[in-house]
Tab-separated table of C-alpha atoms in Angstrom:
chain	number	residue	atom	x	y	z
A	217	MET	CA	83.820	239.417	36.978
A	218	ALA	CA	86.833	240.191	39.147
A	219	ASN	CA	88.966	241.027	36.072
A	220	ALA	CA	86.394	243.244	34.699
A	221	MET	CA	86.544	245.352	37.735
A	222	ASP	CA	90.255	245.472	38.045
A	223	GLY	CA	91.449	249.037	38.929
A	224	ALA	CA	87.938	250.177	40.055
A	225	VAL	CA	87.445	251.936	43.376
A	226	VAL	CA	83.997	250.617	44.662
A	227	THR	CA	82.278	252.705	47.280
A	228	MET	CA	78.753	253.104	48.510
A	229	GLU	CA	77.857	256.798	48.254
A	230	GLN	CA	75.237	258.746	50.005
A	231	VAL	CA	73.962	261.406	47.454
A	232	GLY	CA	70.581	263.069	46.872
A	233	GLY	CA	68.994	261.059	49.621
A	234	ARG	CA	69.980	257.790	47.885
A	235	THR	CA	72.788	255.141	48.594
A	236	LEU	CA	74.364	254.252	45.297
A	237	ARG	CA	77.042	251.568	44.715
A	238	THR	CA	79.644	253.524	42.841
A	239	ALA	CA	82.744	252.505	40.821
A	240	ALA	CA	85.343	254.955	39.743
A	241	TRP	CA	88.437	254.305	37.574
A	242	ARG	CA	91.419	256.472	37.466
A	243	LEU	CA	89.845	259.674	38.820
A	244	ASP	CA	92.829	260.341	40.977
A	245	MET	CA	95.262	260.075	38.098
A	246	PRO	CA	96.376	262.980	35.942
A	247	SER	CA	94.930	263.038	32.455
A	248	ASP	CA	94.770	265.264	29.390
A	249	HIS	CA	91.075	264.026	29.002
A	250	LEU	CA	87.962	264.652	30.925
A	251	PRO	CA	86.411	261.719	32.660
A	252	ILE	CA	83.373	259.905	31.447
A	253	LEU	CA	80.019	259.597	33.376
A	254	PHE	CA	78.332	256.413	32.184
A	255	PHE	CA	74.521	255.569	32.489
A	256	ASN	CA	73.797	251.840	32.223
A	257	GLY	CA	71.038	249.782	30.588
A	258	ILE	CA	67.967	249.079	32.478
A	259	GLY	CA	68.527	246.262	35.296
A	260	ALA	CA	72.274	246.283	34.281
A	261	ASN	CA	74.906	246.344	37.140
A	262	ILE	CA	78.280	248.200	37.004
A	263	GLU	CA	80.020	245.026	36.012
A	264	ALA	CA	78.112	244.645	32.731
A	265	VAL	CA	79.987	247.538	31.148
A	266	ALA	CA	83.171	247.473	33.382
A	267	PRO	CA	84.996	246.275	30.128
A	268	LEU	CA	84.659	249.472	28.558
A	269	ALA	CA	86.096	251.336	31.414
A	270	ALA	CA	89.194	249.100	31.171
A	271	ALA	CA	89.329	249.677	27.391
A	272	LEU	CA	89.788	253.436	27.962
A	273	PRO	CA	92.770	253.470	30.087
A	274	GLU	CA	93.673	257.121	29.352
A	275	ARG	CA	90.436	258.465	30.858
A	276	GLY	CA	88.737	258.584	34.205
A	277	PHE	CA	85.312	256.806	34.213
A	278	LEU	CA	82.522	256.898	36.684
A	279	MET	CA	79.482	254.614	36.950
A	280	PHE	CA	76.926	253.729	39.462
A	281	ASP	CA	74.325	251.136	40.160
A	282	MET	CA	70.667	252.411	39.888
A	283	PRO	CA	68.677	252.024	42.976
A	284	GLY	CA	67.764	248.495	43.486
A	285	THR	CA	70.291	247.283	40.679
A	286	GLY	CA	73.456	245.552	41.391
A	287	GLU	CA	74.285	246.180	44.972
A	288	SER	CA	72.530	249.533	45.316
A	289	PRO	CA	69.617	249.241	47.996
A	290	ASP	CA	66.198	249.528	46.782
A	291	PRO	CA	64.605	252.822	46.171
A	292	LEU	CA	62.223	253.831	48.817
A	293	ILE	CA	60.240	256.135	46.449
A	294	PRO	CA	59.846	256.282	42.647
A	295	TYR	CA	62.247	258.643	40.946
A	296	ASN	CA	62.224	260.219	37.382
A	297	PRO	CA	65.054	261.496	34.888
A	298	PHE	CA	65.121	264.898	36.490
A	299	THR	CA	65.772	263.657	40.104
A	300	MET	CA	68.240	261.047	38.951
A	301	SER	CA	70.121	263.665	36.772
A	302	TRP	CA	70.251	265.874	39.865
A	303	THR	CA	71.665	262.971	41.897
A	304	ALA	CA	74.308	262.168	39.297
A	305	ALA	CA	75.348	265.792	39.315
A	306	GLN	CA	75.639	265.629	43.063
A	307	LEU	CA	77.683	262.378	42.704
A	308	LEU	CA	80.054	264.530	40.261
A	309	ALA	CA	80.500	267.236	42.789
A	310	ARG	CA	81.316	264.275	45.576
A	311	TYR	CA	84.222	263.425	43.346
A	312	GLY	CA	85.172	267.044	42.529
A	313	LEU	CA	84.393	266.869	38.924
A	314	ASP	CA	83.079	270.032	37.211
A	315	GLU	CA	82.782	268.751	33.565
A	316	VAL	CA	82.636	265.274	32.123
A	317	ASP	CA	81.888	263.539	28.723
A	318	VAL	CA	78.549	261.996	29.316
A	319	MET	CA	77.670	258.564	27.735
A	320	GLY	CA	74.790	256.031	27.982
A	321	VAL	CA	73.643	252.776	26.717
A	322	SER	CA	69.921	251.796	25.916
A	323	TRP	CA	67.813	253.043	28.852
A	324	GLY	CA	70.926	254.866	30.109
A	325	GLY	CA	71.058	256.550	26.780
A	326	ALA	CA	67.860	258.287	27.607
A	327	MET	CA	69.320	259.265	31.093
A	328	ALA	CA	72.531	260.568	29.256
A	329	GLN	CA	70.332	262.823	26.853
A	330	HIS	CA	68.358	264.033	29.898
A	331	PHE	CA	71.311	264.855	32.037
A	332	ALA	CA	72.999	266.727	29.140
A	333	LEU	CA	69.898	268.817	28.736
A	334	GLN	CA	69.574	269.599	32.462
A	335	HIS	CA	73.269	269.959	33.293
A	336	PRO	CA	74.776	271.485	30.043
A	337	SER	CA	77.606	273.281	32.076
A	338	ARG	CA	78.762	269.862	33.371
A	339	THR	CA	78.584	268.050	29.949
A	340	ARG	CA	81.147	268.464	27.218
A	341	ARG	CA	80.307	265.817	24.642
A	342	LEU	CA	77.641	263.340	24.597
A	343	THR	CA	77.809	259.614	23.462
A	344	LEU	CA	74.415	257.623	22.856
A	345	ILE	CA	74.751	253.890	22.365
A	346	ALA	CA	71.805	251.734	21.123
A	347	THR	CA	69.275	254.074	22.459
A	348	THR	CA	66.086	256.170	21.550
A	349	PRO	CA	64.415	259.450	22.418
A	350	GLY	CA	62.169	257.752	25.013
A	351	MET	CA	58.568	256.849	24.819
A	352	ILE	CA	58.310	258.335	21.108
A	353	MET	CA	60.267	255.592	19.443
A	354	VAL	CA	60.188	252.897	16.848
A	355	PRO	CA	59.813	249.486	18.798
A	356	GLY	CA	61.878	246.515	18.178
A	357	ASN	CA	61.051	242.952	17.859
A	358	PRO	CA	57.973	242.089	20.083
A	359	ALA	CA	59.584	238.627	21.019
A	360	ALA	CA	62.650	240.421	22.250
A	361	PHE	CA	60.677	242.508	24.530
A	362	THR	CA	58.815	239.533	25.827
A	363	LYS	CA	62.118	237.849	26.637
A	364	MET	CA	63.501	241.014	28.119
A	365	ALA	CA	60.792	241.021	30.617
A	366	ASP	CA	61.544	237.576	31.995
A	367	PRO	CA	63.807	237.756	35.013
A	368	ARG	CA	65.440	234.590	33.918
A	369	ARG	CA	67.745	236.376	31.532
A	370	TYR	CA	69.558	237.510	34.459
A	371	ILE	CA	69.863	234.080	36.423
A	372	ASP	CA	69.642	231.230	34.020
A	373	PRO	CA	72.440	230.586	31.583
A	374	GLU	CA	70.245	228.126	29.699
A	375	PHE	CA	67.467	230.586	29.132
A	376	MET	CA	70.085	233.200	27.920
A	377	ASN	CA	71.699	230.652	25.697
A	378	GLU	CA	68.395	229.689	24.022
A	379	HIS	CA	67.015	232.951	23.635
A	380	PHE	CA	70.125	235.304	23.128
A	381	ALA	CA	69.646	235.904	19.436
A	382	THR	CA	66.017	236.804	19.901
A	383	LEU	CA	66.904	239.131	22.851
A	384	TYR	CA	69.842	241.047	21.406
A	385	GLY	CA	70.584	240.044	17.809
A	386	GLY	CA	73.642	240.653	16.195
A	387	VAL	CA	76.837	238.378	15.561
A	388	ASP	CA	79.630	238.027	17.842
A	389	LYS	CA	83.099	238.165	16.003
A	390	ASP	CA	84.544	236.083	18.778
A	391	GLY	CA	81.894	233.567	18.591
A	392	ALA	CA	78.394	233.090	20.119
A	393	GLU	CA	79.336	231.191	23.158
A	394	HIS	CA	81.806	233.715	24.120
A	395	GLN	CA	79.220	236.443	23.767
A	396	LYS	CA	76.660	234.614	25.864
A	397	ASP	CA	79.002	233.361	28.756
A	398	SER	CA	80.869	236.668	28.879
A	399	HIS	CA	77.552	238.776	29.263
A	400	ILE	CA	75.747	236.329	31.708
A	401	GLY	CA	78.863	236.036	33.809
A	402	ARG	CA	78.900	239.648	34.646
A	403	LEU	CA	75.104	240.209	35.291
A	404	LYS	CA	73.451	240.284	38.771
A	405	PRO	CA	69.614	240.504	38.750
A	406	PRO	CA	68.228	243.668	39.830
A	407	SER	CA	65.369	243.638	42.573
A	408	PRO	CA	61.742	243.420	41.518
A	409	ARG	CA	61.304	247.053	42.925
A	410	GLY	CA	64.257	248.103	41.457
A	411	TYR	CA	63.440	247.011	37.930
A	412	MET	CA	59.996	248.276	38.141
A	413	TYR	CA	61.122	251.685	39.247
A	414	GLN	CA	63.463	251.945	36.336
A	415	LEU	CA	60.703	251.095	34.033
A	416	MET	CA	58.361	253.648	35.644
A	417	CYS	CA	61.163	256.243	35.435
A	418	MET	CA	60.841	256.727	31.765
A	419	MET	CA	57.060	256.469	31.448
A	420	GLY	CA	55.829	259.156	29.445
A	421	TRP	CA	59.214	260.695	28.900
A	422	SER	CA	60.675	261.863	25.594
A	423	SER	CA	63.579	264.076	24.730
A	424	LEU	CA	62.252	264.783	21.147
A	425	PRO	CA	60.859	268.352	21.894
A	426	ALA	CA	64.109	269.347	23.548
A	427	LEU	CA	66.532	267.595	21.093
A	428	PRO	CA	66.872	270.598	18.674
A	429	PHE	CA	68.224	272.661	21.556
A	430	MET	CA	70.915	270.102	22.307
A	431	LYS	CA	74.000	272.013	21.721
A	432	LYS	CA	76.672	269.400	22.594
A	433	GLU	CA	78.725	267.320	20.034
A	434	THR	CA	76.968	264.047	19.938
A	435	LEU	CA	78.029	260.607	18.756
A	436	ILE	CA	75.117	258.181	18.000
A	437	MET	CA	76.069	254.633	17.729
A	438	MET	CA	73.600	251.787	16.576
A	439	GLY	CA	73.899	248.181	15.623
A	440	GLU	CA	72.094	247.321	12.455
A	441	ASP	CA	70.803	243.948	13.805
A	442	ASP	CA	69.511	245.352	17.114
A	443	GLN	CA	66.154	243.545	18.109
A	444	ILE	CA	65.452	245.861	20.904
A	445	VAL	CA	66.112	249.445	19.547
A	446	PRO	CA	66.139	249.363	15.726
A	447	VAL	CA	68.600	251.587	13.958
A	448	ILE	CA	65.739	253.884	12.757
A	449	ASN	CA	65.791	255.212	16.346
A	450	GLY	CA	69.509	256.303	15.803
A	451	LYS	CA	68.399	257.981	12.685
A	452	ILE	CA	65.689	260.002	14.382
A	453	LEU	CA	68.187	261.246	16.990
A	454	LYS	CA	70.616	262.147	14.249
A	455	ALA	CA	67.787	264.369	12.567
A	456	MET	CA	66.666	265.938	15.805
A	457	ILE	CA	70.300	266.791	17.267
A	458	PRO	CA	72.035	269.575	15.587
A	459	ASN	CA	75.819	268.667	16.076
A	460	SER	CA	75.526	264.877	15.781
A	461	ARG	CA	76.859	262.137	13.834
A	462	LEU	CA	75.497	258.512	13.470
A	463	ILE	CA	77.730	255.224	13.259
A	464	THR	CA	75.984	252.017	12.531
A	465	PHE	CA	77.735	248.615	13.112
A	466	ALA	CA	77.061	245.841	10.561
A	467	GLY	CA	76.046	242.656	12.402
A	468	GLY	CA	75.748	244.565	15.447
A	469	GLY	CA	72.926	243.697	17.883
A	470	HIS	CA	72.021	245.474	21.064
A	471	LEU	CA	75.221	244.488	22.806
A	472	PHE	CA	77.486	245.730	19.936
A	473	LEU	CA	79.447	247.560	22.634
A	474	LEU	CA	80.764	244.186	23.892
A	475	THR	CA	80.735	242.030	20.736
A	476	HIS	CA	82.256	244.765	18.515
A	477	ALA	CA	84.491	246.186	21.286
A	478	ASP	CA	87.410	247.244	19.170
A	479	GLU	CA	85.288	249.072	16.556
A	480	SER	CA	83.196	250.625	19.356
A	481	VAL	CA	86.184	251.781	21.258
A	482	ALA	CA	87.980	253.258	18.315
A	483	ALA	CA	84.881	255.153	17.486
A	484	ILE	CA	84.403	256.571	20.794
A	485	ARG	CA	88.080	257.531	21.186
A	486	GLU	CA	88.199	259.177	17.619
A	487	PHE	CA	84.862	261.253	18.791
A	488	LEU	CA	86.213	262.371	22.168
A	489	ASP	CA	89.751	262.947	21.034
A	490	ALA	CA	88.693	265.297	18.254
A	491	PRO	CA	89.748	268.775	18.391
A	492	ASP	CA	87.450	271.263	20.186
A	493	THR	CA	84.938	272.806	18.040
A	494	ALA	CA	85.026	276.888	18.130
A	495	LYS	CA	82.197	276.798	20.629
A	496	GLU	CA	83.920	274.283	22.852
A	497	ALA	CA	87.189	276.314	22.808
A	498	LYS	CA	85.303	279.513	23.721
A	499	ARG	CA	83.566	277.808	26.493
A	500	ALA	CA	86.679	276.182	27.892
A	501	ALA	CA	88.627	279.617	27.618
A	502	ALA	CA	85.566	281.261	29.661
């Protein structure tokens, strides 16, 4: 876990009336690229996706533990996508960041959509990974959701090993044992309240009505063997977001961002490095 966090500046930030454990990579270094604001999956702590920050050394990277997740204290009151997007915008201001490339995985992909819609002036491009348009989604394997609700997936390696394929699907190019061990080794279980409030946050929420108005260049990435978020959800996002493209990963499960890391990073880098569109160039000039 320590290696995954090499180079991260970890602080406890007081923003929006909340205390958030925050990790920042390379924000104080000059770069020709905008930094990335990353929204994590449900119950996942910063360390779970820290390898992605390390794999993009040319960019700044900012991520935080949701309230009650990782080492962020429990939330006192429930929150919703609007209030957490506002809090994330306050966090950007704390770091002096006017504009970022926004990225999110799974539950965090829904947050990323909402942030881009709520704060378009702070968002350049949007990357959505293994995610859905919210409550109006095509559900995955019921067995996967049953195992996902079991807190043992965070703390019991034997449970994770036994049910990994049911939970996440996909094939690890480096071998199943590597996939399980590397993932479980970076997880820290959320608090019961933190996990419940994350579930409650998205209850009744859907981005579908607003997606046709999403003006950002958007990359949608899906695993073809995802047991939690079937690839059809990515196709729905592609159909609803005007300036979007969809990439699917053969043999990729819900964790293809880690198991197909080289392919995933290459796709992200190609998308973010692509020349500005006419609209982006006009906006940058303004």
